[in-house]
Amino acid sequence: AKKGAAKPAAAKKKLSPEEAELKALEAENEAEADQENEEIEAQKVDVAHRIKYLTQMAVKAKKEGEKASAVKLMKVIKELKSAQETLNEGILVDLSKFPKAPGAPVAVPTKTVVAEKSKPKPKPQAAPARAVQNEEGEEEAGPAGGGATEAEWEGRIAEYRRAALMAKKEGNKDKAVELMKWVKKMEAELENVRIGMSSMKLLPPVAKLRLACVENKKAVENAAKELEAMTRKGGREQVLMTLDEQLRKQMKELLVYAEEAGKNTTEQGKKIVALIHQFKSDLDSVRSMFPYAHLPPPRFHFEMRGIQVPTLLKDLKDNEMRVKIIGVKGLKKDGGAEFDKDMMVGFSLPFPSSEDPTEGVSMEYKYKAPQMDLDFAQTFQIARQSQAFARLIRKDRKMKIFVNHQQKGFFKKSLVNIGEGHVKLGELSKKAVMKAPVRITANSKTTGEVTVEIALRRPLDDVAMEEKAMKLLIIDEFPKADATVEQRIVTEVKKVEAPAPAAKAKPAPAQASEEEIQAEIESLTDVNRLYSNNCLDAEKERIQKLLTLPSTETNNHEELRIRLGVVETKLMMLVKAVQSEQLSMDDYVSDLIKIHIPKEKKAALRLKKLGKLTEAKIALDYYKAMEQEVAEIQAGIEE
């Protein structure tokens, strides 16, 4: 009994491949976490020691009258305190940019030992950094055929593993398993890239977005179910119209991203354009299906994908550059007293005057002691596409900033120059926003300093990317016809006519004959049977007349209105297909002459033989309407 009881317990402990990998990953991560905690503790001691030492140096400099040195030291201390807060949150910081303090703190040897121990395992920390570099520099990376590089796949796989581990720690097993399944998919794609196959697949979204995608999975499934329900309720035309609308919507959204990313000038822009072309091809195929009623809707599904899009300053246009004063220091009179009256701040771009009429724009700027009102900003209209502006940025040219004091006299106002300064603009080639301190001088003497922020909508050369999750409609498969449309319909007509000769040789049972008649009548009332413009117009008029009569069991107004809506939709799509040249007029006339007119003629004769004169007249009306339409089209062509 004990042995028998042990088996179910053992069965419970059996883990899936994803859970087993998660468990191993968890153990590895715990070891890394312990190691990281030791490093954090060592850094805390080191930072505290540096703050103490630099504070002593700042106090000493202030006593000796070296105010500039004291201010610089206080800035470093402020940054170290910020780093200290980061360490308290459990995040390692880079201390290489801070000055070292003489005399090693007590915990530094521990840090050295930890660093030595961490050398054999650099991979888990190296992977995300490499992934970030590849995402930022995607213009330079990526195979010629498009898709992600080996390094990008490796970085994203490492990121998903960490996200899965975090999800498991939070107790969300479903999310963890879902993420590990994506790891398996990406590893398979990585193997293809390694053996030389160019991967055309886009990277899945970054882990945070993927978790959001998992949350939105039900929404995606519900959208697919809605389309399926629409298929049953509104018929194939309604589904095709919905697919048409969804494909156009996502193409429009992707086109905006492609233009912002540089379209055909950057690697990411090319990838988005390739995706747009794929959806354009699907859209053309969907539209070409409207006239052919025998074809079922295509198979499709919704998918959440990660699209890298440019990070832009939304409040600026492409032809604008904003200059803003964000900090002021000094700017005093010769006697040392602070200004307490109005000021004028001006900016001058080194543009040729013919290309930029705003050169030397200045704006009144009120001065509030002891600091300026820092809401001031000036927006320039720039010629971003001009070579002059490109030279200005790439050659690191300077923009002049001048500050004047506006004195109010008894009879007139006068401007007193406080000083001028210059700021180089080269950083704007790689950054959308740059900040720089500008020293204001007058007569070779420093009168103060302003900190200026200069912003463009996007950098001149590099484009920073961020990843967004998009819900995309993906067409899996279009229906495949065994033969051409003409052959298929002719075959169907022959199948309908085939039983007639057999009935003469051997009388068919009454039940079979009744079923045959009913099938013929039902096919006659099927809206998909209506192909030509005249037939659809005639059917529309017939339904509208029936709607004027009282609603009965045989003349149900609700059913008639549904049918009228389908007829109007089919008519609209036919006109649209011809106008957009998706269906040429020659093909349209050829289909009428070779397929639809003979079909309706044979149907009318067949129904007459079966004794269904009312239905035979409907088929005959269709036949006459199409013949008349062909005659009108041919007469119009001859004219």
mmCIF file with all atom_site columns, C-alpha atoms in Angstrom, residues 498-631:
data_model
loop_
_atom_site.group_PDB
_atom_site.id
_atom_site.type_symbol
_atom_site.label_atom_id
_atom_site.label_alt_id
_atom_site.label_comp_id
_atom_site.label_asym_id
_atom_site.label_entity_id
_atom_site.label_seq_id
_atom_site.pdbx_PDB_ins_code
_atom_site.Cartn_x
_atom_site.Cartn_y
_atom_site.Cartn_z
_atom_site.occupancy
_atom_site.B_iso_or_equiv
_atom_site.pdbx_formal_charge
_atom_site.auth_seq_id
_atom_site.auth_comp_id
_atom_site.auth_asym_id
_atom_site.auth_atom_id
_atom_site.pdbx_PDB_model_num
ATOM 1   C CA . ALA A 1 498 ? -26.759 15.064 -65.522 1.00 0.00 ? 498 ALA A CA 1
ATOM 2   C CA . PRO A 1 499 ? -29.744 13.412 -63.722 1.00 0.00 ? 499 PRO A CA 1
ATOM 3   C CA . ALA A 1 500 ? -32.265 14.425 -66.457 1.00 0.00 ? 500 ALA A CA 1
ATOM 4   C CA . PRO A 1 501 ? -31.294 11.776 -69.101 1.00 0.00 ? 501 PRO A CA 1
ATOM 5   C CA . ALA A 1 502 ? -31.006 9.155  -66.340 1.00 0.00 ? 502 ALA A CA 1
ATOM 6   C CA . ALA A 1 503 ? -34.601 9.910  -65.319 1.00 0.00 ? 503 ALA A CA 1
ATOM 7   C CA . LYS A 1 504 ? -35.825 8.864  -68.819 1.00 0.00 ? 504 LYS A CA 1
ATOM 8   C CA . ALA A 1 505 ? -33.998 5.569  -68.680 1.00 0.00 ? 505 ALA A CA 1
ATOM 9   C CA . LYS A 1 506 ? -34.990 4.792  -65.107 1.00 0.00 ? 506 LYS A CA 1
ATOM 10  C CA . PRO A 1 507 ? -37.690 6.811  -63.279 1.00 0.00 ? 507 PRO A CA 1
ATOM 11  C CA . ALA A 1 508 ? -36.318 8.400  -60.115 1.00 0.00 ? 508 ALA A CA 1
ATOM 12  C CA . PRO A 1 509 ? -38.253 8.173  -56.837 1.00 0.00 ? 509 PRO A CA 1
ATOM 13  C CA . ALA A 1 510 ? -40.615 11.086 -56.117 1.00 0.00 ? 510 ALA A CA 1
ATOM 14  C CA . GLN A 1 511 ? -38.612 12.056 -52.992 1.00 0.00 ? 511 GLN A CA 1
ATOM 15  C CA . ALA A 1 512 ? -35.361 12.397 -54.966 1.00 0.00 ? 512 ALA A CA 1
ATOM 16  C CA . SER A 1 513 ? -37.065 14.494 -57.640 1.00 0.00 ? 513 SER A CA 1
ATOM 17  C CA . GLU A 1 514 ? -38.542 16.816 -54.967 1.00 0.00 ? 514 GLU A CA 1
ATOM 18  C CA . GLU A 1 515 ? -35.146 17.272 -53.303 1.00 0.00 ? 515 GLU A CA 1
ATOM 19  C CA . GLU A 1 516 ? -33.614 18.070 -56.664 1.00 0.00 ? 516 GLU A CA 1
ATOM 20  C CA . ILE A 1 517 ? -36.276 20.694 -57.376 1.00 0.00 ? 517 ILE A CA 1
ATOM 21  C CA . GLN A 1 518 ? -35.865 22.225 -53.910 1.00 0.00 ? 518 GLN A CA 1
ATOM 22  C CA . ALA A 1 519 ? -32.066 22.416 -54.316 1.00 0.00 ? 519 ALA A CA 1
ATOM 23  C CA . GLU A 1 520 ? -32.517 24.187 -57.650 1.00 0.00 ? 520 GLU A CA 1
ATOM 24  C CA . ILE A 1 521 ? -34.936 26.719 -56.128 1.00 0.00 ? 521 ILE A CA 1
ATOM 25  C CA . GLU A 1 522 ? -32.656 27.387 -53.136 1.00 0.00 ? 522 GLU A CA 1
ATOM 26  C CA . SER A 1 523 ? -29.675 27.985 -55.423 1.00 0.00 ? 523 SER A CA 1
ATOM 27  C CA . LEU A 1 524 ? -31.818 30.417 -57.399 1.00 0.00 ? 524 LEU A CA 1
ATOM 28  C CA . THR A 1 525 ? -32.596 32.510 -54.302 1.00 0.00 ? 525 THR A CA 1
ATOM 29  C CA . ASP A 1 526 ? -28.946 32.529 -53.144 1.00 0.00 ? 526 ASP A CA 1
ATOM 30  C CA . VAL A 1 527 ? -27.578 36.082 -53.343 1.00 0.00 ? 527 VAL A CA 1
ATOM 31  C CA . ASN A 1 528 ? -24.138 34.735 -54.276 1.00 0.00 ? 528 ASN A CA 1
ATOM 32  C CA . ARG A 1 529 ? -25.697 33.621 -57.585 1.00 0.00 ? 529 ARG A CA 1
ATOM 33  C CA . LEU A 1 530 ? -26.112 37.283 -58.567 1.00 0.00 ? 530 LEU A CA 1
ATOM 34  C CA . TYR A 1 531 ? -23.009 38.470 -60.378 1.00 0.00 ? 531 TYR A CA 1
ATOM 35  C CA . SER A 1 532 ? -23.802 41.290 -62.788 1.00 0.00 ? 532 SER A CA 1
ATOM 36  C CA . ASN A 1 533 ? -24.580 44.920 -62.039 1.00 0.00 ? 533 ASN A CA 1
ATOM 37  C CA . ASN A 1 534 ? -27.999 44.728 -63.759 1.00 0.00 ? 534 ASN A CA 1
ATOM 38  C CA . CYS A 1 535 ? -29.004 41.570 -61.866 1.00 0.00 ? 535 CYS A CA 1
ATOM 39  C CA . LEU A 1 536 ? -28.119 43.135 -58.532 1.00 0.00 ? 536 LEU A CA 1
ATOM 40  C CA . ASP A 1 537 ? -30.025 46.321 -59.442 1.00 0.00 ? 537 ASP A CA 1
ATOM 41  C CA . ALA A 1 538 ? -33.056 44.266 -60.501 1.00 0.00 ? 538 ALA A CA 1
ATOM 42  C CA . GLU A 1 539 ? -32.952 42.240 -57.280 1.00 0.00 ? 539 GLU A CA 1
ATOM 43  C CA . LYS A 1 540 ? -32.663 45.449 -55.256 1.00 0.00 ? 540 LYS A CA 1
ATOM 44  C CA . GLU A 1 541 ? -35.788 46.897 -56.950 1.00 0.00 ? 541 GLU A CA 1
ATOM 45  C CA . ARG A 1 542 ? -37.678 43.603 -56.489 1.00 0.00 ? 542 ARG A CA 1
ATOM 46  C CA . ILE A 1 543 ? -36.921 43.542 -52.731 1.00 0.00 ? 543 ILE A CA 1
ATOM 47  C CA . GLN A 1 544 ? -37.899 47.206 -52.332 1.00 0.00 ? 544 GLN A CA 1
ATOM 48  C CA . LYS A 1 545 ? -41.272 46.488 -54.001 1.00 0.00 ? 545 LYS A CA 1
ATOM 49  C CA . LEU A 1 546 ? -41.859 43.494 -51.722 1.00 0.00 ? 546 LEU A CA 1
ATOM 50  C CA . LEU A 1 547 ? -41.118 45.676 -48.688 1.00 0.00 ? 547 LEU A CA 1
ATOM 51  C CA . THR A 1 548 ? -44.053 47.928 -49.654 1.00 0.00 ? 548 THR A CA 1
ATOM 52  C CA . LEU A 1 549 ? -46.395 44.924 -49.276 1.00 0.00 ? 549 LEU A CA 1
ATOM 53  C CA . PRO A 1 550 ? -47.576 43.676 -45.866 1.00 0.00 ? 550 PRO A CA 1
ATOM 54  C CA . SER A 1 551 ? -45.194 41.394 -43.979 1.00 0.00 ? 551 SER A CA 1
ATOM 55  C CA . THR A 1 552 ? -46.300 37.748 -44.101 1.00 0.00 ? 552 THR A CA 1
ATOM 56  C CA . GLU A 1 553 ? -44.733 34.346 -43.555 1.00 0.00 ? 553 GLU A CA 1
ATOM 57  C CA . THR A 1 554 ? -43.712 34.161 -47.231 1.00 0.00 ? 554 THR A CA 1
ATOM 58  C CA . ASN A 1 555 ? -42.930 37.885 -47.424 1.00 0.00 ? 555 ASN A CA 1
ATOM 59  C CA . ASN A 1 556 ? -40.971 38.353 -44.175 1.00 0.00 ? 556 ASN A CA 1
ATOM 60  C CA . HIS A 1 557 ? -39.761 41.953 -44.001 1.00 0.00 ? 557 HIS A CA 1
ATOM 61  C CA . GLU A 1 558 ? -36.892 41.176 -41.603 1.00 0.00 ? 558 GLU A CA 1
ATOM 62  C CA . GLU A 1 559 ? -35.434 38.557 -43.965 1.00 0.00 ? 559 GLU A CA 1
ATOM 63  C CA . LEU A 1 560 ? -35.950 40.880 -46.932 1.00 0.00 ? 560 LEU A CA 1
ATOM 64  C CA . ARG A 1 561 ? -34.053 43.717 -45.224 1.00 0.00 ? 561 ARG A CA 1
ATOM 65  C CA . ILE A 1 562 ? -31.117 41.403 -44.468 1.00 0.00 ? 562 ILE A CA 1
ATOM 66  C CA . ARG A 1 563 ? -31.119 40.255 -48.098 1.00 0.00 ? 563 ARG A CA 1
ATOM 67  C CA . LEU A 1 564 ? -31.315 43.876 -49.295 1.00 0.00 ? 564 LEU A CA 1
ATOM 68  C CA . GLY A 1 565 ? -28.263 44.778 -47.190 1.00 0.00 ? 565 GLY A CA 1
ATOM 69  C CA . VAL A 1 566 ? -26.257 41.892 -48.658 1.00 0.00 ? 566 VAL A CA 1
ATOM 70  C CA . VAL A 1 567 ? -27.317 42.829 -52.215 1.00 0.00 ? 567 VAL A CA 1
ATOM 71  C CA . GLU A 1 568 ? -26.330 46.483 -51.705 1.00 0.00 ? 568 GLU A CA 1
ATOM 72  C CA . THR A 1 569 ? -22.955 45.435 -50.237 1.00 0.00 ? 569 THR A CA 1
ATOM 73  C CA . LYS A 1 570 ? -22.275 43.063 -53.136 1.00 0.00 ? 570 LYS A CA 1
ATOM 74  C CA . LEU A 1 571 ? -23.239 45.767 -55.633 1.00 0.00 ? 571 LEU A CA 1
ATOM 75  C CA . MET A 1 572 ? -20.949 48.295 -53.944 1.00 0.00 ? 572 MET A CA 1
ATOM 76  C CA . MET A 1 573 ? -17.988 45.879 -53.895 1.00 0.00 ? 573 MET A CA 1
ATOM 77  C CA . LEU A 1 574 ? -18.494 44.958 -57.566 1.00 0.00 ? 574 LEU A CA 1
ATOM 78  C CA . VAL A 1 575 ? -18.482 48.625 -58.594 1.00 0.00 ? 575 VAL A CA 1
ATOM 79  C CA . LYS A 1 576 ? -15.420 49.236 -56.406 1.00 0.00 ? 576 LYS A CA 1
ATOM 80  C CA . ALA A 1 577 ? -13.557 46.248 -57.919 1.00 0.00 ? 577 ALA A CA 1
ATOM 81  C CA . VAL A 1 578 ? -14.197 47.491 -61.473 1.00 0.00 ? 578 VAL A CA 1
ATOM 82  C CA . GLN A 1 579 ? -13.362 51.135 -60.686 1.00 0.00 ? 579 GLN A CA 1
ATOM 83  C CA . SER A 1 580 ? -10.102 50.209 -58.948 1.00 0.00 ? 580 SER A CA 1
ATOM 84  C CA . GLU A 1 581 ? -9.244  47.895 -61.880 1.00 0.00 ? 581 GLU A CA 1
ATOM 85  C CA . GLN A 1 582 ? -8.995  44.845 -59.634 1.00 0.00 ? 582 GLN A CA 1
ATOM 86  C CA . LEU A 1 583 ? -11.519 43.343 -62.051 1.00 0.00 ? 583 LEU A CA 1
ATOM 87  C CA . SER A 1 584 ? -10.954 44.519 -65.617 1.00 0.00 ? 584 SER A CA 1
ATOM 88  C CA . MET A 1 585 ? -13.952 45.289 -67.830 1.00 0.00 ? 585 MET A CA 1
ATOM 89  C CA . ASP A 1 586 ? -12.804 42.685 -70.389 1.00 0.00 ? 586 ASP A CA 1
ATOM 90  C CA . ASP A 1 587 ? -12.732 39.941 -67.740 1.00 0.00 ? 587 ASP A CA 1
ATOM 91  C CA . TYR A 1 588 ? -16.101 41.068 -66.402 1.00 0.00 ? 588 TYR A CA 1
ATOM 92  C CA . VAL A 1 589 ? -17.788 40.908 -69.835 1.00 0.00 ? 589 VAL A CA 1
ATOM 93  C CA . SER A 1 590 ? -16.038 37.617 -70.636 1.00 0.00 ? 590 SER A CA 1
ATOM 94  C CA . ASP A 1 591 ? -17.365 36.053 -67.395 1.00 0.00 ? 591 ASP A CA 1
ATOM 95  C CA . LEU A 1 592 ? -20.890 37.212 -68.245 1.00 0.00 ? 592 LEU A CA 1
ATOM 96  C CA . ILE A 1 593 ? -20.820 35.821 -71.802 1.00 0.00 ? 593 ILE A CA 1
ATOM 97  C CA . LYS A 1 594 ? -19.038 32.531 -71.134 1.00 0.00 ? 594 LYS A CA 1
ATOM 98  C CA . ILE A 1 595 ? -20.313 31.601 -67.659 1.00 0.00 ? 595 ILE A CA 1
ATOM 99  C CA . HIS A 1 596 ? -23.247 33.467 -66.157 1.00 0.00 ? 596 HIS A CA 1
ATOM 100 C CA . ILE A 1 597 ? -25.537 34.045 -69.171 1.00 0.00 ? 597 ILE A CA 1
ATOM 101 C CA . PRO A 1 598 ? -25.414 30.360 -70.311 1.00 0.00 ? 598 PRO A CA 1
ATOM 102 C CA . LYS A 1 599 ? -25.878 29.256 -66.695 1.00 0.00 ? 599 LYS A CA 1
ATOM 103 C CA . GLU A 1 600 ? -29.071 31.313 -66.186 1.00 0.00 ? 600 GLU A CA 1
ATOM 104 C CA . LYS A 1 601 ? -30.444 30.249 -69.577 1.00 0.00 ? 601 LYS A CA 1
ATOM 105 C CA . LYS A 1 602 ? -30.001 26.559 -68.724 1.00 0.00 ? 602 LYS A CA 1
ATOM 106 C CA . ALA A 1 603 ? -31.441 27.113 -65.236 1.00 0.00 ? 603 ALA A CA 1
ATOM 107 C CA . ALA A 1 604 ? -34.559 28.769 -66.705 1.00 0.00 ? 604 ALA A CA 1
ATOM 108 C CA . LEU A 1 605 ? -35.130 25.874 -69.132 1.00 0.00 ? 605 LEU A CA 1
ATOM 109 C CA . ARG A 1 606 ? -34.552 23.292 -66.419 1.00 0.00 ? 606 ARG A CA 1
ATOM 110 C CA . LEU A 1 607 ? -36.987 24.931 -63.980 1.00 0.00 ? 607 LEU A CA 1
ATOM 111 C CA . LYS A 1 608 ? -39.597 25.150 -66.748 1.00 0.00 ? 608 LYS A CA 1
ATOM 112 C CA . LYS A 1 609 ? -39.276 21.389 -67.368 1.00 0.00 ? 609 LYS A CA 1
ATOM 113 C CA . LEU A 1 610 ? -39.686 20.779 -63.638 1.00 0.00 ? 610 LEU A CA 1
ATOM 114 C CA . GLY A 1 611 ? -42.927 22.774 -63.700 1.00 0.00 ? 611 GLY A CA 1
ATOM 115 C CA . LYS A 1 612 ? -41.657 25.692 -61.587 1.00 0.00 ? 612 LYS A CA 1
ATOM 116 C CA . LEU A 1 613 ? -42.716 28.557 -63.863 1.00 0.00 ? 613 LEU A CA 1
ATOM 117 C CA . THR A 1 614 ? -42.352 31.366 -61.257 1.00 0.00 ? 614 THR A CA 1
ATOM 118 C CA . GLU A 1 615 ? -38.756 30.395 -60.499 1.00 0.00 ? 615 GLU A CA 1
ATOM 119 C CA . ALA A 1 616 ? -38.038 29.846 -64.201 1.00 0.00 ? 616 ALA A CA 1
ATOM 120 C CA . LYS A 1 617 ? -39.185 33.439 -64.875 1.00 0.00 ? 617 LYS A CA 1
ATOM 121 C CA . ILE A 1 618 ? -36.723 34.759 -62.236 1.00 0.00 ? 618 ILE A CA 1
ATOM 122 C CA . ALA A 1 619 ? -33.836 32.893 -63.918 1.00 0.00 ? 619 ALA A CA 1
ATOM 123 C CA . LEU A 1 620 ? -35.012 34.185 -67.305 1.00 0.00 ? 620 LEU A CA 1
ATOM 124 C CA . ASP A 1 621 ? -35.074 37.772 -65.971 1.00 0.00 ? 621 ASP A CA 1
ATOM 125 C CA . TYR A 1 622 ? -31.464 37.333 -64.774 1.00 0.00 ? 622 TYR A CA 1
ATOM 126 C CA . TYR A 1 623 ? -30.532 36.000 -68.211 1.00 0.00 ? 623 TYR A CA 1
ATOM 127 C CA . LYS A 1 624 ? -32.163 38.956 -70.026 1.00 0.00 ? 624 LYS A CA 1
ATOM 128 C CA . ALA A 1 625 ? -30.670 41.525 -67.616 1.00 0.00 ? 625 ALA A CA 1
ATOM 129 C CA . MET A 1 626 ? -27.129 40.224 -68.229 1.00 0.00 ? 626 MET A CA 1
ATOM 130 C CA . GLU A 1 627 ? -27.610 40.085 -72.011 1.00 0.00 ? 627 GLU A CA 1
ATOM 131 C CA . GLN A 1 628 ? -28.835 43.690 -71.951 1.00 0.00 ? 628 GLN A CA 1
ATOM 132 C CA . GLU A 1 629 ? -25.846 44.745 -69.810 1.00 0.00 ? 629 GLU A CA 1
ATOM 133 C CA . VAL A 1 630 ? -23.360 43.096 -72.197 1.00 0.00 ? 630 VAL A CA 1
ATOM 134 C CA . ALA A 1 631 ? -25.031 44.818 -75.172 1.00 0.00 ? 631 ALA A CA 1
#
